[in-house]
Amino acid sequence: MADATIANTTNEPRKASGSAVKEVLGYLRRNPALAWGIGLILLLVLFFVFATLQVSSFTEYRPLSVRPRLPPSLQYPLGTDTQGRNLLALNALGLLGTLSIGLGAGFIGVVVATLLAFIGAYFGGRIDAVIRLVVDIGLSIPTILLLVIIAIAFHGLTLWQMALVVSMTAWIRPTRIIRSQVLSLRERAYVEVARMSGMGGLEIILKELLPNLMPLIFANFVASITHAILASIGLEALGLGPADNPSLGTIIYRVILYQGIIQGLWWWWLAPIVLIILIFIALFLISVGLDELADPRLRTTS
Amino acid sequence: MTAPILQVRDLRVQYRTPRGVVQAVDGLSFDLYPGERLGLVGESGSGKTTAALSLLRLIKPPGHIVGGKVVLDGQDLLALPEEGMRHVRLAQIALVPQGAMSSLNPVLLIREQILDGLRDHETGLSSRAQTARVNELLAGVGLEPAVAGMYPHQLSGGMKQRVCIAIAISLRPKVIIADEPTSALDVVVQRRVMETLGKAQEEIGAAVILVGHDMGLMAQFVNRIGIMYAGQLMELSPMKPMFQKPLHPYARALIENTPSLAVKAIPRSIDGSMPSLMELPSGCLFHPRCSYALAACTTERQTLREVRAERRVACWRAEDIAAGAPANAGAATAAGALSPDAAPEKIGLNA
Amino acid sequence: MTALLEARRVSKIYGEHRIGRPRPVALEDFSLVIDTDHPSITAVVGESGSGKTTLARLLLGLETPTTGEVLYKGHSLRSLGASNRHAFRRDVQVVFQNPFEVYNPFYTVDHALEVPIAKFLSIRSKQERRAIMMDALAAVGLRPNEILGRYPHQLSGGQRQRIMVARALLLKPKVIIADEPVSMIDVSLRATVLGNLQQLKDELGISIIYITHDLATAYQISRNIIVLYSGSVVEAGDVNRVVPEPQHPYTQLLINSVPWADPERHWTPEPSRAHPMAAGPDACKFANRCPNTMPRCIEHAPPLYRTEPSRLAACYLYDQAPVSGPDGLMAAFGRLDEADGAKSDAAA
């Protein structure tokens, strides 16, 4: 039994990178939800790229940059608002801003959730009871109420402060979901085998449980992003959005504030709403697609 | 000689997976006579469960029945439209499934589950008649009337399985297919369930196909045994001759492999493992592991043919073996020898 | 001389206190000393609910007894110091029932072998570790190049279980607790795994506790047998005596129910059962199914009688025999050492 044989077979299950791409594409064909979700995100990216190419300068998102109240035209594909902002520039930057908040808050949310979930599951006892209590209370309080109170306390939020504020509620539900899955996985036979092999509690969580939880954590990451974006748009529409950077919800706030609907400036409110809808549909499809991916039965064939 | 109640001819079932097509059942043919008990034996991957479920047309995509005929009392079940098949299921051919745990609806009373099938087929039973029928069925399987008012979780495994038997016989079908009905049960309970099944079967005059892998159970229950390997029927013989002198090498190995309370020794194991259904050997499917194989076995597959009275074997050497020919020299050595596996076997479908 | 592993009057009761109903007793007043000086295979046979899996988990320290102690080298498992605990995990290994769930699907099967090596054998070089893994796999008859680097789902149940046996012997333990090791494997592969276990005893001197509901395989590989019913020992002793001539009515029922793969031997008709009587909490657990129930069986459960030098049975039918003490099982099994020879352990 030459070493060469062993080397060959240990390489066998790990594919070369070329066919990994093929595998991913093949999988996407079988998982239409995920494929369409990613497709929509790519569409949004394309929109942003188009804006970059078309707009003469992104600074036109600021008021008094161009002539106000212009309907969509070749020069201004999304028209302009009552204060002279180029809506294409504004929407493109707003898209970026909203997605940044979503990603930032979503990331913080899922990291906090994972930490709390593991701490609770590992230590058990009082610590776990406290975490459970906080989560249960948090779940019963309406998020928007909580966030409005927090946002008002800060005067004039920056984009990143916004993300931080919103992340304060994004971790609540994922904590519960991840924690219950950790507790359930803890009872698996391979965890007992790991104990028999001399592994300690923390080691088991990190080496045995965490890899298997990655699909769930990622799915919760997407959910967290969705929650964050929803919450941030809500706050922005109420006028509590970031003052420095554009975001989609703030556009809606201004539409209401400056009576854009009554004035018939349909292009003003249509663009951000379409973008928001596309974002949510994309996130929804991705999470549906991830559900399928996280199913252990599917993992064996991937 | 009475006419068979069920005739299966050249049944072929495929599973279409992203990796390719798997031939789970390949050309299965046999007859089943009224009142008879036929055993269908095989290990996992042999196709026995797929075959049994095909008779009821319970195969769903990615599984497809791609050929053959299943003639029940003159009617080809594979040619029926789905609506027609629904009428046939339970009324003419019934299933006692494996794992009663998951076959009974946990939120319905036992009474409701028994009546479910009855209502679909026998319309217009008064409420009193229904209760009487339920109690009659329960008594037939040795359960008290009180069971009708219970939920599945209140019953033990053996009792649940007996409820499944009661449901299966409720419309007096001609054929009952029992798919490993006792696999999760203790030896003591298993015996009781099998005796119940036997009694119930005799009362309504049905034929039974018992699917399983426990040769001991087969010896206690069935009249004839069919042994399947990798989707094909290798031997079909009456029970006693099968055990006293199995003719197919795989059948021989399987019987020698059965542990017994009379022998204090580990039985021989069979070299190698069942081939992956996606990479079947050429010629006879068993030849890589066969200690009687000849050169012809690697190229040509033998079909099931009558070697002795009532005995059908798919093996070139069946006559030789019947006459007492020994295994090939240098073939599988002394029992207990640890034989390294051949190619690692993929977990196929649980056929 | 302290035994390596001992269960001393161990009981396990599950659940919270309930009003009006007694809590379910999984295992009651069980004592066993595992003798590692004379390696042997002891079968623990029982149906589901008999307590055999509970016993396995108690011996492995995965659960703590409600009363009584499990002792490793004389120290209770409850209060083992860190170094003793480490030694315990090395000396007492396990083979679980389910050959799929015991593998972490995220890793290749190598992981299951690498972890114990890393934890217990301080081997620095990767080559040495690999060599040990390959030796262990070869010892159970597997070809390492077909096993290493593969994921669990790429291997058969039989292979996976043999890897677990390889894992168990890696650390050269003194005791292996095998909890239904072959019940989830194909029939034709069982013989190989059982052969592996027997080899472990013969060649490496490892004592094995073989827990199963399958009397036939228990008979084949073990020397001693313990029959559990509803948490209590009903019969125990030399397997060559117990199986051909069972004494306890439950053992008799069990053996009569095993389906023989022999068309000449049919299930013998069961003796008619006495009408089930309401049994008190102290009654013999088998009283309401036993054909020989007497009034005293309902009042108080019988003790274990030493019916022969190497047999015990808990039934008033044998009340002429002396009552065996708490070390009864040990004494019954111990007698076999005098007649120790290849005859009862021969593999065919």
PDB file of C-alpha atoms in Angstrom, chain C residues 15-184:
ATOM      1  CA  GLY C  15     -38.351  12.007  36.128  1.00  0.00           C
ATOM      2  CA  GLU C  16     -39.687  14.362  38.684  1.00  0.00           C
ATOM      3  CA  HIS C  17     -41.702  13.285  41.664  1.00  0.00           C
ATOM      4  CA  ARG C  18     -45.256  12.617  40.639  1.00  0.00           C
ATOM      5  CA  ILE C  19     -48.279  12.501  42.801  1.00  0.00           C
ATOM      6  CA  GLY C  20     -49.997   9.158  42.955  1.00  0.00           C
ATOM      7  CA  ARG C  21     -47.696   7.332  40.577  1.00  0.00           C
ATOM      8  CA  PRO C  22     -44.261   5.952  41.216  1.00  0.00           C
ATOM      9  CA  ARG C  23     -41.481   7.326  39.063  1.00  0.00           C
ATOM     10  CA  PRO C  24     -40.255   4.987  36.347  1.00  0.00           C
ATOM     11  CA  VAL C  25     -37.369   2.904  37.586  1.00  0.00           C
ATOM     12  CA  ALA C  26     -34.950   2.252  34.782  1.00  0.00           C
ATOM     13  CA  LEU C  27     -32.484   0.169  36.748  1.00  0.00           C
ATOM     14  CA  GLU C  28     -32.759  -1.187  40.248  1.00  0.00           C
ATOM     15  CA  ASP C  29     -30.102  -2.208  42.723  1.00  0.00           C
ATOM     16  CA  PHE C  30     -27.641  -3.460  40.175  1.00  0.00           C
ATOM     17  CA  SER C  31     -24.168  -4.581  41.100  1.00  0.00           C
ATOM     18  CA  LEU C  32     -21.445  -5.832  38.813  1.00  0.00           C
ATOM     19  CA  VAL C  33     -17.707  -5.971  38.934  1.00  0.00           C
ATOM     20  CA  ILE C  34     -15.942  -5.938  35.603  1.00  0.00           C
ATOM     21  CA  ASP C  35     -12.989  -8.185  35.803  1.00  0.00           C
ATOM     22  CA  THR C  36     -10.143  -7.033  33.652  1.00  0.00           C
ATOM     23  CA  ASP C  37      -7.682  -9.614  34.861  1.00  0.00           C
ATOM     24  CA  HIS C  38      -9.541 -12.338  33.061  1.00  0.00           C
ATOM     25  CA  PRO C  39     -10.878 -10.702  29.931  1.00  0.00           C
ATOM     26  CA  SER C  40     -14.196 -12.057  28.813  1.00  0.00           C
ATOM     27  CA  ILE C  41     -17.298 -11.042  26.986  1.00  0.00           C
ATOM     28  CA  THR C  42     -20.363 -10.544  29.127  1.00  0.00           C
ATOM     29  CA  ALA C  43     -23.693 -10.162  27.415  1.00  0.00           C
ATOM     30  CA  VAL C  44     -26.430  -8.043  28.928  1.00  0.00           C
ATOM     31  CA  VAL C  45     -29.668  -9.098  27.321  1.00  0.00           C
ATOM     32  CA  GLY C  46     -33.048  -7.484  27.606  1.00  0.00           C
ATOM     33  CA  GLU C  47     -35.889  -5.959  25.697  1.00  0.00           C
ATOM     34  CA  SER C  48     -36.471  -2.250  25.337  1.00  0.00           C
ATOM     35  CA  GLY C  49     -37.274  -0.873  28.741  1.00  0.00           C
ATOM     36  CA  SER C  50     -35.190  -3.472  30.486  1.00  0.00           C
ATOM     37  CA  GLY C  51     -32.587  -0.977  31.590  1.00  0.00           C
ATOM     38  CA  LYS C  52     -29.712  -2.251  29.521  1.00  0.00           C
ATOM     39  CA  THR C  53     -29.007   1.037  27.787  1.00  0.00           C
ATOM     40  CA  THR C  54     -29.299   2.840  31.103  1.00  0.00           C
ATOM     41  CA  LEU C  55     -26.715   0.469  32.483  1.00  0.00           C
ATOM     42  CA  ALA C  56     -24.376   1.244  29.603  1.00  0.00           C
ATOM     43  CA  ARG C  57     -24.713   4.963  30.124  1.00  0.00           C
ATOM     44  CA  LEU C  58     -24.126   4.649  33.850  1.00  0.00           C
ATOM     45  CA  LEU C  59     -20.998   2.594  33.351  1.00  0.00           C
ATOM     46  CA  LEU C  60     -19.720   5.142  30.877  1.00  0.00           C
ATOM     47  CA  GLY C  61     -20.370   8.015  33.199  1.00  0.00           C
ATOM     48  CA  LEU C  62     -22.797   9.631  30.796  1.00  0.00           C
ATOM     49  CA  GLU C  63     -25.417   9.591  33.524  1.00  0.00           C
ATOM     50  CA  THR C  64     -25.217   9.562  37.271  1.00  0.00           C
ATOM     51  CA  PRO C  65     -27.006   6.935  39.342  1.00  0.00           C
ATOM     52  CA  THR C  66     -29.831   7.976  41.596  1.00  0.00           C
ATOM     53  CA  THR C  67     -28.514   5.738  44.337  1.00  0.00           C
ATOM     54  CA  GLY C  68     -25.405   3.629  44.497  1.00  0.00           C
ATOM     55  CA  GLU C  69     -22.090   4.321  42.863  1.00  0.00           C
ATOM     56  CA  VAL C  70     -20.148   3.522  39.775  1.00  0.00           C
ATOM     57  CA  LEU C  71     -16.519   3.128  40.732  1.00  0.00           C
ATOM     58  CA  TYR C  72     -13.428   3.454  38.657  1.00  0.00           C
ATOM     59  CA  LYS C  73     -10.394   2.005  40.398  1.00  0.00           C
ATOM     60  CA  GLY C  74     -12.279   2.365  43.605  1.00  0.00           C
ATOM     61  CA  HIS C  75     -13.173   6.029  43.117  1.00  0.00           C
ATOM     62  CA  SER C  76     -16.721   7.101  42.471  1.00  0.00           C
ATOM     63  CA  LEU C  77     -17.280   8.580  39.019  1.00  0.00           C
ATOM     64  CA  ARG C  78     -19.064  11.473  40.641  1.00  0.00           C
ATOM     65  CA  SER C  79     -15.921  12.725  42.251  1.00  0.00           C
ATOM     66  CA  LEU C  80     -13.127  11.721  39.943  1.00  0.00           C
ATOM     67  CA  GLY C  81     -10.210  14.068  39.852  1.00  0.00           C
ATOM     68  CA  ALA C  82      -9.049  15.366  36.502  1.00  0.00           C
ATOM     69  CA  SER C  83      -6.233  12.888  36.002  1.00  0.00           C
ATOM     70  CA  ASN C  84      -8.365   9.944  37.059  1.00  0.00           C
ATOM     71  CA  ARG C  85     -11.067  11.115  34.755  1.00  0.00           C
ATOM     72  CA  HIS C  86      -8.611  11.201  31.923  1.00  0.00           C
ATOM     73  CA  ALA C  87      -7.457   7.687  32.715  1.00  0.00           C
ATOM     74  CA  PHE C  88     -11.073   6.564  32.952  1.00  0.00           C
ATOM     75  CA  ARG C  89     -11.843   7.862  29.502  1.00  0.00           C
ATOM     76  CA  ARG C  90      -8.886   5.981  28.206  1.00  0.00           C
ATOM     77  CA  ASP C  91      -9.546   2.676  29.893  1.00  0.00           C
ATOM     78  CA  VAL C  92     -13.256   2.480  29.252  1.00  0.00           C
ATOM     79  CA  GLN C  93     -14.377   2.843  25.644  1.00  0.00           C
ATOM     80  CA  VAL C  94     -17.680   2.545  23.880  1.00  0.00           C
ATOM     81  CA  VAL C  95     -19.245   1.373  20.656  1.00  0.00           C
ATOM     82  CA  PHE C  96     -22.654   2.905  20.199  1.00  0.00           C
ATOM     83  CA  GLN C  97     -25.624   1.489  18.390  1.00  0.00           C
ATOM     84  CA  ASN C  98     -26.184   3.951  15.598  1.00  0.00           C
ATOM     85  CA  PRO C  99     -23.382   3.862  13.075  1.00  0.00           C
ATOM     86  CA  PHE C 100     -24.470   7.084  11.472  1.00  0.00           C
ATOM     87  CA  GLU C 101     -25.202   9.479  14.283  1.00  0.00           C
ATOM     88  CA  VAL C 102     -21.866   8.889  15.938  1.00  0.00           C
ATOM     89  CA  TYR C 103     -20.061  10.768  13.204  1.00  0.00           C
ATOM     90  CA  ASN C 104     -20.043  14.517  12.913  1.00  0.00           C
ATOM     91  CA  PRO C 105     -21.261  14.981   9.342  1.00  0.00           C
ATOM     92  CA  PHE C 106     -19.067  18.000   8.927  1.00  0.00           C
ATOM     93  CA  TYR C 107     -15.837  16.050   9.179  1.00  0.00           C
ATOM     94  CA  THR C 108     -14.398  13.023   7.455  1.00  0.00           C
ATOM     95  CA  VAL C 109     -14.306   9.824   9.454  1.00  0.00           C
ATOM     96  CA  ASP C 110     -10.651  10.521  10.209  1.00  0.00           C
ATOM     97  CA  HIS C 111     -11.838  13.027  12.757  1.00  0.00           C
ATOM     98  CA  ALA C 112     -13.338  10.303  14.904  1.00  0.00           C
ATOM     99  CA  LEU C 113      -9.957   8.621  15.074  1.00  0.00           C
ATOM    100  CA  GLU C 114      -7.806  11.712  15.310  1.00  0.00           C
ATOM    101  CA  VAL C 115      -9.459  13.219  18.338  1.00  0.00           C
ATOM    102  CA  PRO C 116      -8.764  10.371  20.775  1.00  0.00           C
ATOM    103  CA  ILE C 117      -5.206  10.111  19.498  1.00  0.00           C
ATOM    104  CA  ALA C 118      -4.689  13.794  20.053  1.00  0.00           C
ATOM    105  CA  LYS C 119      -6.222  13.716  23.482  1.00  0.00           C
ATOM    106  CA  PHE C 120      -4.701  10.611  24.941  1.00  0.00           C
ATOM    107  CA  LEU C 121      -1.567   9.738  23.059  1.00  0.00           C
ATOM    108  CA  SER C 122       0.928  12.517  22.950  1.00  0.00           C
ATOM    109  CA  ILE C 123       2.168  11.902  19.456  1.00  0.00           C
ATOM    110  CA  ARG C 124       3.824  14.796  17.747  1.00  0.00           C
ATOM    111  CA  SER C 125       4.380  13.694  14.215  1.00  0.00           C
ATOM    112  CA  LYS C 126       1.584  13.434  11.726  1.00  0.00           C
ATOM    113  CA  GLN C 127       3.086  10.289  10.240  1.00  0.00           C
ATOM    114  CA  GLU C 128       2.980   8.483  13.538  1.00  0.00           C
ATOM    115  CA  ARG C 129      -0.595   9.442  14.107  1.00  0.00           C
ATOM    116  CA  ARG C 130      -1.539   8.284  10.679  1.00  0.00           C
ATOM    117  CA  ALA C 131       0.294   5.026  11.223  1.00  0.00           C
ATOM    118  CA  ILE C 132      -1.648   4.379  14.384  1.00  0.00           C
ATOM    119  CA  MET C 133      -4.912   5.068  12.614  1.00  0.00           C
ATOM    120  CA  MET C 134      -4.012   2.743   9.782  1.00  0.00           C
ATOM    121  CA  ASP C 135      -3.011  -0.012  12.168  1.00  0.00           C
ATOM    122  CA  ALA C 136      -6.271   0.256  14.022  1.00  0.00           C
ATOM    123  CA  LEU C 137      -8.279   0.128  10.811  1.00  0.00           C
ATOM    124  CA  ALA C 138      -6.321  -2.839   9.541  1.00  0.00           C
ATOM    125  CA  ALA C 139      -6.876  -4.609  12.839  1.00  0.00           C
ATOM    126  CA  VAL C 140     -10.609  -4.646  12.197  1.00  0.00           C
ATOM    127  CA  GLY C 141     -10.148  -5.745   8.627  1.00  0.00           C
ATOM    128  CA  LEU C 142     -10.626  -2.452   6.823  1.00  0.00           C
ATOM    129  CA  ARG C 143      -8.403  -1.101   4.093  1.00  0.00           C
ATOM    130  CA  PRO C 144      -7.199   2.301   5.312  1.00  0.00           C
ATOM    131  CA  ASN C 145      -6.907   3.804   1.864  1.00  0.00           C
ATOM    132  CA  GLU C 146     -10.576   3.137   1.274  1.00  0.00           C
ATOM    133  CA  ILE C 147     -11.626   4.617   4.564  1.00  0.00           C
ATOM    134  CA  LEU C 148      -9.476   7.580   5.436  1.00  0.00           C
ATOM    135  CA  GLY C 149     -10.496  10.841   3.887  1.00  0.00           C
ATOM    136  CA  ARG C 150     -14.058   9.793   3.312  1.00  0.00           C
ATOM    137  CA  TYR C 151     -17.190  11.279   4.720  1.00  0.00           C
ATOM    138  CA  PRO C 152     -19.528   9.129   6.798  1.00  0.00           C
ATOM    139  CA  HIS C 153     -22.240   9.085   4.167  1.00  0.00           C
ATOM    140  CA  GLN C 154     -19.827   7.604   1.658  1.00  0.00           C
ATOM    141  CA  LEU C 155     -19.343   4.450   3.674  1.00  0.00           C
ATOM    142  CA  SER C 156     -21.633   1.571   4.545  1.00  0.00           C
ATOM    143  CA  GLY C 157     -23.091   0.969   7.977  1.00  0.00           C
ATOM    144  CA  GLY C 158     -20.840  -2.000   8.477  1.00  0.00           C
ATOM    145  CA  GLN C 159     -17.736  -0.017   7.659  1.00  0.00           C
ATOM    146  CA  ARG C 160     -18.748   2.823   9.910  1.00  0.00           C
ATOM    147  CA  GLN C 161     -19.318   0.548  12.810  1.00  0.00           C
ATOM    148  CA  ARG C 162     -15.978  -1.140  12.303  1.00  0.00           C
ATOM    149  CA  ILE C 163     -14.327   2.250  12.309  1.00  0.00           C
ATOM    150  CA  MET C 164     -15.928   2.816  15.676  1.00  0.00           C
ATOM    151  CA  VAL C 165     -14.505  -0.475  16.884  1.00  0.00           C
ATOM    152  CA  ALA C 166     -11.120   0.615  15.531  1.00  0.00           C
ATOM    153  CA  ARG C 167     -11.528   3.830  17.441  1.00  0.00           C
ATOM    154  CA  ALA C 168     -12.377   1.943  20.572  1.00  0.00           C
ATOM    155  CA  LEU C 169      -9.240  -0.134  20.426  1.00  0.00           C
ATOM    156  CA  LEU C 170      -6.908   2.702  19.443  1.00  0.00           C
ATOM    157  CA  LEU C 171      -6.245   3.581  23.014  1.00  0.00           C
ATOM    158  CA  LYS C 172      -5.817   0.008  24.164  1.00  0.00           C
ATOM    159  CA  PRO C 173      -8.612   0.264  26.698  1.00  0.00           C
ATOM    160  CA  LYS C 174      -9.318  -2.334  29.327  1.00  0.00           C
ATOM    161  CA  VAL C 175     -13.085  -2.389  28.869  1.00  0.00           C
ATOM    162  CA  ILE C 176     -15.330  -1.780  25.905  1.00  0.00           C
ATOM    163  CA  ILE C 177     -19.022  -1.231  26.392  1.00  0.00           C
ATOM    164  CA  ALA C 178     -20.763  -2.191  23.173  1.00  0.00           C
ATOM    165  CA  ASP C 179     -24.372  -1.014  23.167  1.00  0.00           C
ATOM    166  CA  GLU C 180     -26.261  -2.891  20.451  1.00  0.00           C
ATOM    167  CA  PRO C 181     -23.313  -2.612  18.084  1.00  0.00           C
ATOM    168  CA  VAL C 182     -24.831  -4.640  15.251  1.00  0.00           C
ATOM    169  CA  SER C 183     -28.542  -4.050  15.442  1.00  0.00           C
ATOM    170  CA  MET C 184     -28.478  -1.326  12.809  1.00  0.00           C
TER     171      MET C 184
END
